[in-house]
Tab-separated table of C-alpha atoms and ligand atoms in Angstrom:
chain	number	residue	atom	x	y	z
A	3	UNK	CA	-62.509	-25.910	-65.906
A	4	UNK	CA	-60.400	-28.607	-67.550
A	5	UNK	CA	-61.980	-31.565	-69.255
A	6	UNK	CA	-61.087	-34.805	-67.799
A	7	UNK	CA	-63.080	-37.450	-69.495
A	8	UNK	CA	-63.908	-40.410	-67.427
A	9	UNK	CA	-65.273	-43.889	-67.974
A	10	UNK	CA	-66.814	-46.985	-66.479
A	11	UNK	CA	-65.442	-50.369	-67.694
A	12	UNK	CA	-67.697	-53.242	-66.536
A	13	UNK	CA	-66.557	-56.814	-67.428
A	14	UNK	CA	-69.819	-58.650	-68.549
A	15	UNK	CA	-69.149	-61.758	-66.480
A	16	UNK	CA	-71.982	-61.228	-64.192
A	17	UNK	CA	-74.810	-58.912	-63.039
A	18	UNK	CA	-73.386	-55.639	-61.466
A	19	UNK	CA	-73.616	-55.608	-57.731
A	20	UNK	CA	-73.902	-52.751	-55.454
A	21	UNK	CA	-70.211	-52.338	-55.125
A	22	UNK	CA	-69.928	-52.108	-59.048
A	23	UNK	CA	-72.769	-49.569	-59.209
A	24	UNK	CA	-71.206	-47.622	-56.517
A	25	UNK	CA	-67.973	-47.471	-58.601
A	26	UNK	CA	-69.948	-46.419	-61.656
A	27	UNK	CA	-71.743	-43.699	-59.764
A	28	UNK	CA	-68.592	-42.299	-58.354
A	29	UNK	CA	-66.861	-42.503	-61.788
A	30	UNK	CA	-69.850	-40.638	-63.332
A	31	UNK	CA	-69.794	-37.978	-60.631
A	32	UNK	CA	-66.142	-37.232	-60.970
A	33	UNK	CA	-66.572	-36.687	-64.826
A	34	UNK	CA	-70.088	-34.956	-64.985
A	35	UNK	CA	-69.490	-32.709	-62.012
A	36	UNK	CA	-66.743	-31.045	-64.137
A	37	UNK	CA	-68.801	-31.083	-67.279
A	38	UNK	CA	-66.404	-33.654	-68.712
A	39	UNK	CA	-67.246	-36.574	-71.116
A	40	UNK	CA	-68.131	-39.880	-69.593
A	41	UNK	CA	-67.839	-43.050	-71.665
A	42	UNK	CA	-68.402	-46.807	-71.338
A	43	UNK	CA	-66.385	-49.824	-72.232
A	44	UNK	CA	-67.427	-53.315	-72.196
A	45	UNK	CA	-64.527	-55.456	-71.150
A	46	UNK	CA	-65.451	-58.462	-72.808
A	47	UNK	CA	-61.859	-59.651	-73.679
A	48	UNK	CA	-62.481	-63.163	-72.337
A	49	UNK	CA	-65.188	-65.023	-74.514
A	50	UNK	CA	-65.572	-67.627	-72.035
A	51	UNK	CA	-66.769	-65.367	-69.301
A	52	UNK	CA	-68.564	-62.711	-71.123
A	53	UNK	CA	-72.173	-62.971	-71.763
A	54	UNK	CA	-74.234	-60.350	-73.831
A	55	UNK	CA	-77.158	-60.516	-71.343
A	56	UNK	CA	-75.019	-59.337	-68.529
A	57	UNK	CA	-74.027	-56.370	-70.863
A	58	UNK	CA	-77.685	-55.538	-71.532
A	59	UNK	CA	-78.513	-55.669	-67.733
A	60	UNK	CA	-75.436	-53.631	-66.922
A	61	UNK	CA	-76.484	-50.680	-69.429
A	62	UNK	CA	-80.221	-50.946	-68.202
A	63	UNK	CA	-78.845	-50.689	-64.438
A	64	UNK	CA	-76.850	-47.771	-65.052
A	65	UNK	CA	-79.617	-45.958	-66.941
A	66	UNK	CA	-82.022	-46.805	-64.140
A	67	UNK	CA	-79.706	-45.251	-61.612
A	68	UNK	CA	-79.735	-41.951	-63.662
A	69	UNK	CA	-76.210	-42.268	-65.297
A	70	UNK	CA	-75.644	-41.211	-68.786
A	71	UNK	CA	-72.776	-41.601	-71.160
A	72	UNK	CA	-71.404	-40.181	-74.447
A	73	UNK	CA	-71.653	-42.240	-77.641
A	74	UNK	CA	-71.968	-46.108	-77.878
A	75	UNK	CA	-70.238	-48.175	-75.377
A	76	UNK	CA	-66.775	-49.428	-76.645
A	77	UNK	CA	-66.682	-53.140	-77.155
A	78	UNK	CA	-63.258	-54.362	-76.204
A	79	UNK	CA	-63.318	-57.607	-78.012
A	80	UNK	CA	-63.679	-55.767	-81.308
A	81	UNK	CA	-60.315	-54.105	-80.896
A	82	UNK	CA	-58.073	-57.035	-81.046
A	83	UNK	CA	-56.029	-55.710	-83.929
A	84	UNK	CA	-55.273	-52.515	-82.065
A	85	UNK	CA	-54.220	-54.401	-79.080
A	86	UNK	CA	-51.997	-56.594	-81.300
A	87	UNK	CA	-50.364	-53.533	-82.691
A	88	UNK	CA	-49.522	-52.063	-79.331
A	89	UNK	CA	-48.141	-55.533	-78.474
A	90	UNK	CA	-45.936	-55.612	-81.603
A	91	UNK	CA	-44.723	-51.964	-80.828
A	92	UNK	CA	-43.626	-53.323	-77.299
A	93	UNK	CA	-41.966	-56.229	-78.873
A	94	UNK	CA	-40.210	-54.307	-81.424
A	95	UNK	CA	-38.899	-52.111	-78.772
A	96	UNK	CA	-37.318	-55.349	-77.184
A	97	UNK	CA	-39.668	-54.995	-74.015
A	98	UNK	CA	-41.104	-58.496	-74.277
A	99	UNK	CA	-40.178	-62.155	-73.888
A	100	UNK	CA	-42.062	-65.379	-74.358
A	101	UNK	CA	-42.935	-67.612	-71.283
A	102	UNK	CA	-44.054	-71.136	-71.145
A	103	UNK	CA	-44.633	-71.276	-67.298
A	104	UNK	CA	-47.966	-72.475	-65.897
A	105	UNK	CA	-49.426	-70.780	-63.014
A	106	UNK	CA	-48.180	-73.672	-60.753
A	107	UNK	CA	-44.608	-73.129	-62.084
A	108	UNK	CA	-44.847	-69.405	-61.006
A	109	UNK	CA	-46.251	-70.370	-57.536
A	110	UNK	CA	-43.703	-73.056	-56.892
A	111	UNK	CA	-40.797	-71.003	-57.777
A	112	UNK	CA	-38.800	-69.928	-55.018
A	113	UNK	CA	-36.522	-67.098	-56.323
A	114	UNK	CA	-37.946	-63.536	-56.584
A	115	UNK	CA	-36.561	-61.364	-59.258
A	116	UNK	CA	-36.015	-58.314	-56.693
A	117	UNK	CA	-35.591	-58.365	-53.188
A	118	UNK	CA	-38.558	-55.963	-52.672
A	119	UNK	CA	-40.891	-57.903	-54.978
A	120	UNK	CA	-44.175	-59.162	-53.501
A	121	UNK	CA	-44.699	-62.829	-53.280
A	122	UNK	CA	-46.216	-64.557	-56.300
A	123	UNK	CA	-44.363	-62.266	-58.697
A	124	UNK	CA	-42.979	-63.886	-61.809
A	125	UNK	CA	-39.347	-64.966	-61.078
A	126	UNK	CA	-38.120	-64.313	-64.640
A	127	UNK	CA	-37.448	-68.090	-65.399
A	128	UNK	CA	-38.251	-67.922	-69.209
A	129	UNK	CA	-36.034	-64.853	-69.575
A	130	UNK	CA	-32.973	-66.672	-68.537
A	131	UNK	CA	-33.399	-69.826	-70.589
A	132	UNK	CA	-30.483	-71.280	-72.321
A	133	UNK	CA	-30.710	-71.752	-76.175
A	134	UNK	CA	-31.436	-75.520	-75.446
A	135	UNK	CA	-34.056	-74.999	-72.797
A	136	UNK	CA	-35.696	-72.377	-75.011
A	137	UNK	CA	-35.766	-74.928	-78.007
A	138	UNK	CA	-37.124	-77.557	-75.814
A	139	UNK	CA	-40.083	-75.295	-74.812
A	140	UNK	CA	-40.728	-74.170	-78.373
A	141	UNK	CA	-41.112	-77.802	-79.339
A	142	UNK	CA	-43.261	-78.663	-76.366
A	143	UNK	CA	-46.377	-77.386	-77.774
A	144	UNK	CA	-47.159	-75.750	-74.587
A	145	UNK	CA	-49.012	-72.455	-74.947
A	146	UNK	CA	-46.706	-69.448	-75.051
A	147	UNK	CA	-47.626	-66.233	-73.170
A	148	UNK	CA	-45.637	-63.023	-73.685
A	149	UNK	CA	-44.470	-61.018	-70.796
A	150	UNK	CA	-43.173	-57.351	-70.397
A	151	UNK	CA	-39.541	-57.228	-69.421
A	152	UNK	CA	-40.029	-54.864	-66.434
A	153	UNK	CA	-36.199	-54.706	-66.144
A	154	UNK	CA	-36.626	-53.628	-62.470
A	155	UNK	CA	-38.171	-50.276	-63.425
A	156	UNK	CA	-40.649	-48.692	-61.051
A	157	UNK	CA	-43.664	-46.453	-61.906
A	158	UNK	CA	-45.084	-43.813	-59.800
A	159	UNK	CA	-48.444	-42.087	-59.939
A	160	UNK	CA	-50.580	-39.882	-57.775
A	161	UNK	CA	-53.998	-41.183	-56.833
A	162	UNK	CA	-56.540	-38.628	-56.075
A	163	UNK	CA	-57.754	-40.415	-53.124
A	164	UNK	CA	-54.739	-42.584	-52.049
A	165	UNK	CA	-51.851	-40.270	-52.557
A	166	UNK	CA	-48.613	-40.905	-54.257
A	167	UNK	CA	-47.965	-44.643	-55.078
A	168	UNK	CA	-44.835	-46.247	-56.484
A	169	UNK	CA	-43.841	-49.794	-57.146
A	170	UNK	CA	-41.405	-51.794	-59.121
A	171	UNK	CA	-43.148	-53.196	-62.032
A	172	UNK	CA	-43.001	-57.095	-62.404
A	173	UNK	CA	-42.822	-59.003	-65.641
A	174	UNK	CA	-46.571	-59.205	-66.075
A	175	UNK	CA	-48.246	-60.951	-69.026
A	176	UNK	CA	-49.122	-58.730	-72.032
A	177	UNK	CA	-50.407	-61.363	-74.436
A	178	UNK	CA	-52.042	-64.582	-72.888
A	179	UNK	CA	-51.197	-68.100	-73.831
A	180	UNK	CA	-54.754	-68.509	-75.220
A	181	UNK	CA	-53.892	-65.805	-77.624
A	182	UNK	CA	-55.885	-62.955	-76.083
A	183	UNK	CA	-54.481	-59.646	-74.916
A	184	UNK	CA	-54.129	-59.301	-71.251
A	185	UNK	CA	-56.220	-56.870	-69.317
A	186	UNK	CA	-53.376	-54.532	-68.413
A	187	UNK	CA	-52.484	-54.130	-72.106
A	188	UNK	CA	-55.955	-53.690	-73.329
A	189	UNK	CA	-57.118	-51.110	-70.686
A	190	UNK	CA	-54.093	-48.813	-71.279
A	191	UNK	CA	-54.594	-48.830	-75.056
A	192	UNK	CA	-58.383	-48.437	-74.860
A	193	UNK	CA	-58.281	-45.624	-72.214
A	194	UNK	CA	-55.847	-43.642	-74.368
A	195	UNK	CA	-57.791	-44.215	-77.605
A	196	UNK	CA	-61.076	-43.268	-75.879
A	197	UNK	CA	-59.603	-40.113	-74.643
A	198	UNK	CA	-59.954	-41.081	-70.980
A	199	UNK	CA	-57.932	-38.590	-68.738
A	200	UNK	CA	-59.463	-39.773	-65.522
A	201	UNK	CA	-59.706	-43.444	-64.451
A	202	UNK	CA	-61.966	-43.871	-61.455
A	203	UNK	CA	-62.313	-47.572	-60.441
A	204	UNK	CA	-62.293	-50.090	-57.475
A	205	UNK	CA	-59.200	-50.089	-55.195
A	206	UNK	CA	-58.727	-53.836	-55.967
A	207	UNK	CA	-57.007	-52.475	-59.053
A	208	UNK	CA	-54.637	-50.214	-57.209
A	209	UNK	CA	-51.841	-52.738	-57.221
A	210	UNK	CA	-51.732	-53.242	-60.804
A	211	UNK	CA	-51.851	-49.547	-61.734
A	212	UNK	CA	-48.009	-49.121	-61.811
A	213	UNK	CA	-48.020	-51.640	-64.530
A	214	UNK	CA	-50.418	-49.554	-66.471
A	215	UNK	CA	-48.429	-46.377	-65.981
A	216	UNK	CA	-45.316	-47.999	-67.157
A	217	UNK	CA	-47.235	-49.443	-70.259
A	218	UNK	CA	-48.500	-46.040	-71.149
A	219	UNK	CA	-45.114	-44.500	-70.851
A	220	UNK	CA	-43.483	-47.175	-73.037
A	221	UNK	CA	-46.223	-46.822	-75.680
A	222	UNK	CA	-45.919	-43.020	-75.474
A	223	UNK	CA	-49.710	-42.723	-74.491
A	224	UNK	CA	-50.868	-40.064	-71.967
A	225	UNK	CA	-51.138	-41.438	-68.372
A	226	UNK	CA	-54.555	-40.535	-66.974
A	227	UNK	CA	-55.336	-39.452	-63.520
A	228	UNK	CA	-56.426	-42.071	-61.217
A	229	UNK	CA	-58.878	-42.282	-58.299
A	230	UNK	CA	-59.203	-45.715	-56.646
A	231	UNK	CA	-62.488	-45.994	-54.753
A	232	UNK	CA	-63.183	-48.520	-51.949
A	233	UNK	CA	-64.992	-51.763	-52.435
A	234	UNK	CA	-68.345	-52.985	-50.904
A	235	UNK	CA	-67.464	-56.136	-48.908
A	236	UNK	CA	-69.781	-58.877	-47.816
A	237	UNK	CA	-70.312	-59.406	-43.990
A	238	UNK	CA	-67.453	-62.045	-44.244
A	239	UNK	CA	-65.096	-59.444	-45.329
A	240	UNK	CA	-64.874	-60.796	-48.767
A	241	UNK	CA	-65.739	-59.001	-52.000
A	242	UNK	CA	-69.399	-58.674	-52.438
A	243	UNK	CA	-70.915	-61.652	-54.323
A	244	UNK	CA	-74.225	-63.438	-54.793
A	245	UNK	CA	-74.161	-65.408	-51.738
A	246	UNK	CA	-74.274	-62.253	-49.635
A	247	UNK	CA	-77.858	-61.735	-50.359
A	248	UNK	CA	-79.829	-59.143	-52.332
A	249	UNK	CA	-76.790	-57.453	-53.936
A	250	UNK	CA	-78.004	-56.336	-57.362
A	251	UNK	CA	-80.134	-53.420	-58.422
A	252	UNK	CA	-83.073	-55.800	-59.494
A	253	UNK	CA	-82.952	-57.642	-56.155
A	254	UNK	CA	-83.069	-54.343	-54.262
A	255	UNK	CA	-86.126	-53.144	-56.275
A	256	UNK	CA	-87.851	-56.480	-56.032
A	257	UNK	CA	-87.408	-56.298	-52.252
A	258	UNK	CA	-89.421	-53.010	-52.262
A	259	UNK	CA	-86.672	-50.388	-52.312
A	260	UNK	CA	-87.024	-47.314	-54.634
A	261	UNK	CA	-84.279	-46.400	-57.097
A	262	UNK	CA	-83.754	-43.117	-54.980
A	263	UNK	CA	-83.187	-45.204	-51.783
A	264	UNK	CA	-80.560	-47.330	-53.668
A	265	UNK	CA	-78.764	-44.226	-54.973
A	266	UNK	CA	-78.962	-42.799	-51.410
A	267	UNK	CA	-77.401	-45.918	-50.029
A	268	UNK	CA	-74.513	-45.818	-52.700
A	269	UNK	CA	-73.964	-42.123	-51.932
A	270	UNK	CA	-74.137	-42.545	-48.038
A	271	UNK	CA	-71.842	-45.339	-47.910
A	272	UNK	CA	-69.331	-43.430	-49.994
A	273	UNK	CA	-69.420	-40.418	-47.469
A	274	UNK	CA	-71.378	-38.132	-49.921
A	275	UNK	CA	-74.809	-38.220	-48.232
A	276	UNK	CA	-76.373	-38.637	-44.738
A	277	UNK	CA	-77.305	-42.274	-44.056
A	278	UNK	CA	-80.915	-43.088	-44.997
A	279	UNK	CA	-80.738	-40.510	-47.863
A	280	UNK	CA	-82.952	-41.026	-50.788
A	281	UNK	CA	-82.164	-39.005	-53.825
A	282	UNK	CA	-81.405	-39.134	-57.603
A	283	UNK	CA	-77.858	-39.362	-58.975
A	284	UNK	CA	-78.126	-35.902	-60.593
A	285	UNK	CA	-78.661	-34.339	-57.159
A	286	UNK	CA	-75.294	-35.242	-56.113
A	287	UNK	CA	-73.606	-33.342	-58.980
A	288	UNK	CA	-73.764	-29.925	-57.617
A	289	UNK	CA	-71.777	-30.347	-54.481
A	290	UNK	CA	-69.712	-33.324	-55.325
A	291	UNK	CA	-66.511	-33.137	-53.329
A	292	UNK	CA	-64.285	-36.010	-53.939
A	293	UNK	CA	-62.300	-35.334	-50.797
A	294	UNK	CA	-65.473	-36.621	-48.748
A	295	UNK	CA	-65.183	-40.059	-50.254
A	296	UNK	CA	-64.099	-42.432	-47.685
A	297	UNK	CA	-61.192	-44.718	-48.391
A	298	UNK	CA	-62.301	-47.514	-46.226
A	299	UNK	CA	-64.315	-50.466	-47.591
A	300	UNK	CA	-67.990	-50.483	-46.860
A	301	UNK	CA	-69.431	-53.456	-45.285
A	302	UNK	CA	-72.815	-54.789	-46.821
A	303	UNK	CA	-75.122	-56.137	-44.091
B	14	LIG	N1	-63.316	-54.396	-66.192
B	14	LIG	C1	-62.917	-54.291	-64.820
B	14	LIG	C2	-63.739	-54.704	-63.886
B	14	LIG	O1	-64.935	-54.973	-64.052
B	14	LIG	C3	-62.481	-52.952	-64.608
B	14	LIG	C4	-61.169	-52.404	-65.173
B	14	LIG	C5	-60.813	-51.023	-65.012
B	14	LIG	O2	-61.772	-50.138	-64.604
B	14	LIG	O3	-59.663	-50.635	-65.404
B	14	LIG	O4	-63.481	-54.982	-62.635
C-alpha cells in the first residue's frame, strides 16, 4: 500500500470545537488506516491571534481522543525565512505584484478581472497603475501587500470526497501588508516540506484549494491529494462556535460524557458508526471506508 502522509494543522486561536476535532479524527483515520505518517502543524502565523495555551489544549485534546502523530508538531511561525524564500522565488519568476488596496477598496471596486470571477475577487487595480500612480502609493506610507499574478490561469484537482474541481485563480495575497506570509503561501510550502501527500481538512477551505494547487505548481512542489470533509454547524446554520453551547471536549466531559461517547458522536455524524456509538478512535481504523463519509454538514443541536 502506498504511503500518503497526512496532517492536522490547527490554528491556536481558540479551543478546538467538535467540528475541529472531527476533522482531526478523519485526517488521522485517512493516514493511519493506510499505515501512513501523520503530522501536526501549529498554524500560528498570526501572532495577534495565536496563544500558546490554545496550542497546549489542542495537543492534549487530540491525545485524549486517542490520536497520535509522528515527531514534534511543526510550528509555522518559526518558518518565516522559508516562507520568505518561497515568496522571493515567485517574485523572481515575475508572478507577484505589490498592492496598496485596503479591504474597503477591494469591496467597493466594481470591475471584476474575469467575467466568471466570483464577487469580492481582487480586480487587479494595483497591477494596472501608471508610473505616477505607483509612485504616489509608494510615497503614501500605506502598508504594501504582495499578490500573486494569477494571469487568468485556472487550477484543477480531484478531491477524494467532492470530485473534480476547477477554478480560475484570483490575484490573492501572498505576503501581507503587516509583513507576514499569507496562509495560502505558508500552507503550500509547509505541506511540501513536511512530506504531506494527503490533505484532509474542513470544506470551508475547498474554495481556496485551487490557489494552493497553482502555487505548488509554480514553486515546483508536489501537489498533495485533497479530501475536504464537511463542517459541524450550529443550530443557526453558522459555523460551530462557543455561543452554541458545550462545543469543546472539556465541556462535553464536564457534562458527563465519556471520551468514547464523544468519539462515537464524531464518527456517527461522519457516517462511520451507528448513532449513539461509543468507541475508541483505534476501533475505527480497521474498516475505515472514506466513501462512507457524508458530504453534508452536520448540525449540532
Ligand atoms: N489552520 C487552518 C484551520 O485551523 C487549517 C488549514 C489547513 O488545513 O490547510 O482552519
